[in-house]
């Protein structure tokens, strides 16, 4: 099955190297979604 998005680029900046970061990425064959918790 061909997909609509052959790749997903997620760009973010790490401001504190001592912290742990979680970057959620939800994928389906024809779309994707990211979110940032506050």
mmCIF file of N, CA, C and O in Angstrom:
data_model
loop_
_atom_site.group_PDB
_atom_site.id
_atom_site.type_symbol
_atom_site.label_atom_id
_atom_site.label_comp_id
_atom_site.label_asym_id
_atom_site.label_seq_id
_atom_site.Cartn_x
_atom_site.Cartn_y
_atom_site.Cartn_z
ATOM 1 N N UNK A 1 0.845 -1.176 0.000
ATOM 2 C CA UNK A 1 0.000 0.000 0.000
ATOM 3 C C UNK A 1 0.894 1.243 0.000
ATOM 4 O O UNK A 1 1.783 1.375 0.831
ATOM 5 N N UNK A 2 0.680 2.152 -0.912
ATOM 6 C CA UNK A 2 1.425 3.405 -0.942
ATOM 7 C C UNK A 2 0.864 4.356 0.110
ATOM 8 O O UNK A 2 -0.331 4.367 0.381
ATOM 9 N N UNK A 3 1.733 5.149 0.675
ATOM 10 C CA UNK A 3 1.287 6.105 1.685
ATOM 11 C C UNK A 3 1.364 7.524 1.132
ATOM 12 O O UNK A 3 2.074 7.801 0.170
ATOM 13 N N UNK A 4 0.620 8.421 1.748
ATOM 14 C CA UNK A 4 0.594 9.808 1.312
ATOM 15 C C UNK A 4 1.869 10.541 1.715
ATOM 16 O O UNK A 4 2.395 11.348 0.986
ATOM 17 N N UNK A 5 2.385 10.242 2.914
ATOM 18 C CA UNK A 5 3.603 10.859 3.418
ATOM 19 C C UNK A 5 4.720 9.805 3.467
ATOM 20 O O UNK A 5 4.724 8.966 4.356
ATOM 21 N N UNK A 6 5.691 9.853 2.556
ATOM 22 C CA UNK A 6 6.768 8.872 2.601
ATOM 23 C C UNK A 6 7.727 9.104 3.767
ATOM 24 O O UNK A 6 8.414 8.189 4.204
ATOM 25 N N UNK A 7 7.763 10.326 4.289
ATOM 26 C CA UNK A 7 8.583 10.590 5.464
ATOM 27 C C UNK A 7 7.984 11.750 6.238
ATOM 28 O O UNK A 7 7.235 12.561 5.696
ATOM 29 N N UNK A 8 8.304 11.810 7.528
ATOM 30 C CA UNK A 8 7.831 12.884 8.401
ATOM 31 C C UNK A 8 9.054 13.506 9.055
ATOM 32 O O UNK A 8 9.870 12.798 9.632
ATOM 33 N N UNK A 9 9.184 14.816 8.946
ATOM 34 C CA UNK A 9 10.290 15.540 9.574
ATOM 35 C C UNK A 9 9.734 16.289 10.780
ATOM 36 O O UNK A 9 8.798 17.074 10.649
ATOM 37 N N UNK A 10 10.293 16.011 11.949
ATOM 38 C CA UNK A 10 9.898 16.700 13.177
ATOM 39 C C UNK A 10 11.110 17.492 13.651
ATOM 40 O O UNK A 10 12.146 16.920 13.961
ATOM 41 N N UNK A 11 10.986 18.817 13.685
ATOM 42 C CA UNK A 11 12.086 19.697 14.078
ATOM 43 C C UNK A 11 11.769 20.291 15.438
ATOM 44 O O UNK A 11 10.676 20.813 15.651
ATOM 45 N N UNK A 12 12.705 20.200 16.363
ATOM 46 C CA UNK A 12 12.511 20.802 17.681
ATOM 47 C C UNK A 12 13.859 21.255 18.228
ATOM 48 O O UNK A 12 14.907 20.826 17.749
ATOM 49 N N UNK A 13 13.813 22.126 19.224
ATOM 50 C CA UNK A 13 15.010 22.672 19.845
ATOM 51 C C UNK A 13 15.104 22.167 21.285
ATOM 52 O O UNK A 13 14.134 22.237 22.026
ATOM 53 N N UNK A 14 16.272 21.673 21.645
ATOM 54 C CA UNK A 14 16.529 21.244 23.024
ATOM 55 C C UNK A 14 17.174 22.426 23.740
ATOM 56 O O UNK A 14 18.250 22.872 23.367
ATOM 57 N N UNK A 15 16.482 22.933 24.762
ATOM 58 C CA UNK A 15 16.982 24.110 25.460
ATOM 59 C C UNK A 15 17.736 23.752 26.738
ATOM 60 O O UNK A 15 18.551 24.535 27.198
ATOM 61 N N UNK A 16 17.470 22.595 27.298
ATOM 62 C CA UNK A 16 18.126 22.180 28.544
ATOM 63 C C UNK A 16 18.595 20.749 28.386
ATOM 64 O O UNK A 16 17.784 19.820 28.380
ATOM 65 N N UNK A 17 19.898 20.553 28.266
ATOM 66 C CA UNK A 17 20.450 19.214 28.022
ATOM 67 C C UNK A 17 20.330 18.286 29.223
ATOM 68 O O UNK A 17 20.566 17.087 29.100
ATOM 69 N N UNK A 18 19.942 18.823 30.391
ATOM 70 C CA UNK A 18 19.784 17.970 31.569
ATOM 71 C C UNK A 18 18.371 17.408 31.681
ATOM 72 O O UNK A 18 18.118 16.575 32.534
ATOM 73 N N UNK A 19 17.447 17.872 30.853
ATOM 74 C CA UNK A 19 16.060 17.420 30.896
ATOM 75 C C UNK A 19 15.841 16.234 29.960
ATOM 76 O O UNK A 19 16.595 16.017 29.021
ATOM 77 N N UNK A 20 14.780 15.491 30.217
ATOM 78 C CA UNK A 20 14.340 14.414 29.334
ATOM 79 C C UNK A 20 13.175 14.944 28.504
ATOM 80 O O UNK A 20 12.266 15.580 29.033
ATOM 81 N N UNK A 21 13.196 14.667 27.206
ATOM 82 C CA UNK A 21 12.155 15.163 26.319
ATOM 83 C C UNK A 21 11.402 13.996 25.702
ATOM 84 O O UNK A 21 11.980 12.962 25.400
ATOM 85 N N UNK A 22 10.111 14.186 25.500
ATOM 86 C CA UNK A 22 9.234 13.195 24.882
ATOM 87 C C UNK A 22 8.574 13.883 23.699
ATOM 88 O O UNK A 22 7.905 14.903 23.859
ATOM 89 N N UNK A 23 8.782 13.349 22.492
ATOM 90 C CA UNK A 23 8.190 13.935 21.284
ATOM 91 C C UNK A 23 7.211 12.925 20.712
ATOM 92 O O UNK A 23 7.608 11.973 20.043
ATOM 93 N N UNK A 24 5.919 13.074 21.003
ATOM 94 C CA UNK A 24 4.925 12.122 20.517
ATOM 95 C C UNK A 24 4.642 12.318 19.028
ATOM 96 O O UNK A 24 4.520 13.439 18.553
ATOM 97 N N UNK A 25 4.577 11.223 18.307
ATOM 98 C CA UNK A 25 4.269 11.234 16.880
ATOM 99 C C UNK A 25 3.267 10.123 16.615
ATOM 100 O O UNK A 25 3.557 8.950 16.831
ATOM 101 N N UNK A 26 2.059 10.493 16.207
ATOM 102 C CA UNK A 26 1.003 9.527 15.912
ATOM 103 C C UNK A 26 0.951 9.329 14.402
ATOM 104 O O UNK A 26 0.816 10.293 13.654
ATOM 105 N N UNK A 27 1.071 8.079 13.944
ATOM 106 C CA UNK A 27 1.134 7.780 12.515
ATOM 107 C C UNK A 27 -0.033 6.933 12.053
ATOM 108 O O UNK A 27 -0.504 6.063 12.782
ATOM 109 N N UNK A 28 -0.478 7.182 10.840
ATOM 110 C CA UNK A 28 -1.417 6.315 10.142
ATOM 111 C C UNK A 28 -0.960 6.270 8.690
ATOM 112 O O UNK A 28 -0.097 7.046 8.290
ATOM 113 N N UNK A 29 -1.483 5.379 7.862
ATOM 114 C CA UNK A 29 -0.999 5.291 6.477
ATOM 115 C C UNK A 29 -1.143 6.593 5.680
ATOM 116 O O UNK A 29 -0.384 6.834 4.753
ATOM 117 N N UNK A 30 -2.089 7.452 6.026
ATOM 118 C CA UNK A 30 -2.333 8.646 5.221
ATOM 119 C C UNK A 30 -2.275 9.946 6.010
ATOM 120 O O UNK A 30 -2.822 10.953 5.590
ATOM 121 N N UNK A 31 -1.617 9.939 7.163
ATOM 122 C CA UNK A 31 -1.505 11.172 7.921
ATOM 123 C C UNK A 31 -0.653 10.995 9.160
ATOM 124 O O UNK A 31 -0.253 9.890 9.508
ATOM 125 N N UNK A 32 -0.369 12.102 9.825
ATOM 126 C CA UNK A 32 0.388 12.070 11.069
ATOM 127 C C UNK A 32 -0.005 13.268 11.921
ATOM 128 O O UNK A 32 -0.601 14.225 11.436
ATOM 129 N N UNK A 33 0.334 13.204 13.185
ATOM 130 C CA UNK A 33 0.036 14.295 14.103
ATOM 131 C C UNK A 33 1.107 14.318 15.178
ATOM 132 O O UNK A 33 1.601 13.281 15.610
ATOM 133 N N UNK A 34 1.498 15.506 15.581
ATOM 134 C CA UNK A 34 2.406 15.691 16.707
ATOM 135 C C UNK A 34 1.738 16.655 17.681
ATOM 136 O O UNK A 34 0.834 17.401 17.324
ATOM 137 N N UNK A 35 2.173 16.634 18.921
ATOM 138 C CA UNK A 35 1.671 17.601 19.881
ATOM 139 C C UNK A 35 2.723 17.861 20.931
ATOM 140 O O UNK A 35 3.645 17.075 21.137
ATOM 141 N N UNK A 36 2.611 19.002 21.564
ATOM 142 C CA UNK A 36 3.510 19.368 22.640
ATOM 143 C C UNK A 36 2.683 19.600 23.893
ATOM 144 O O UNK A 36 1.748 20.395 23.890
ATOM 145 N N UNK A 37 3.016 18.880 24.934
ATOM 146 C CA UNK A 37 2.306 19.084 26.197
ATOM 147 C C UNK A 37 2.895 20.301 26.890
ATOM 148 O O UNK A 37 4.074 20.576 26.806
ATOM 149 N N UNK A 38 2.046 21.028 27.611
ATOM 150 C CA UNK A 38 2.552 22.198 28.339
ATOM 151 C C UNK A 38 2.475 21.979 29.821
ATOM 152 O O UNK A 38 2.000 21.008 30.296
#
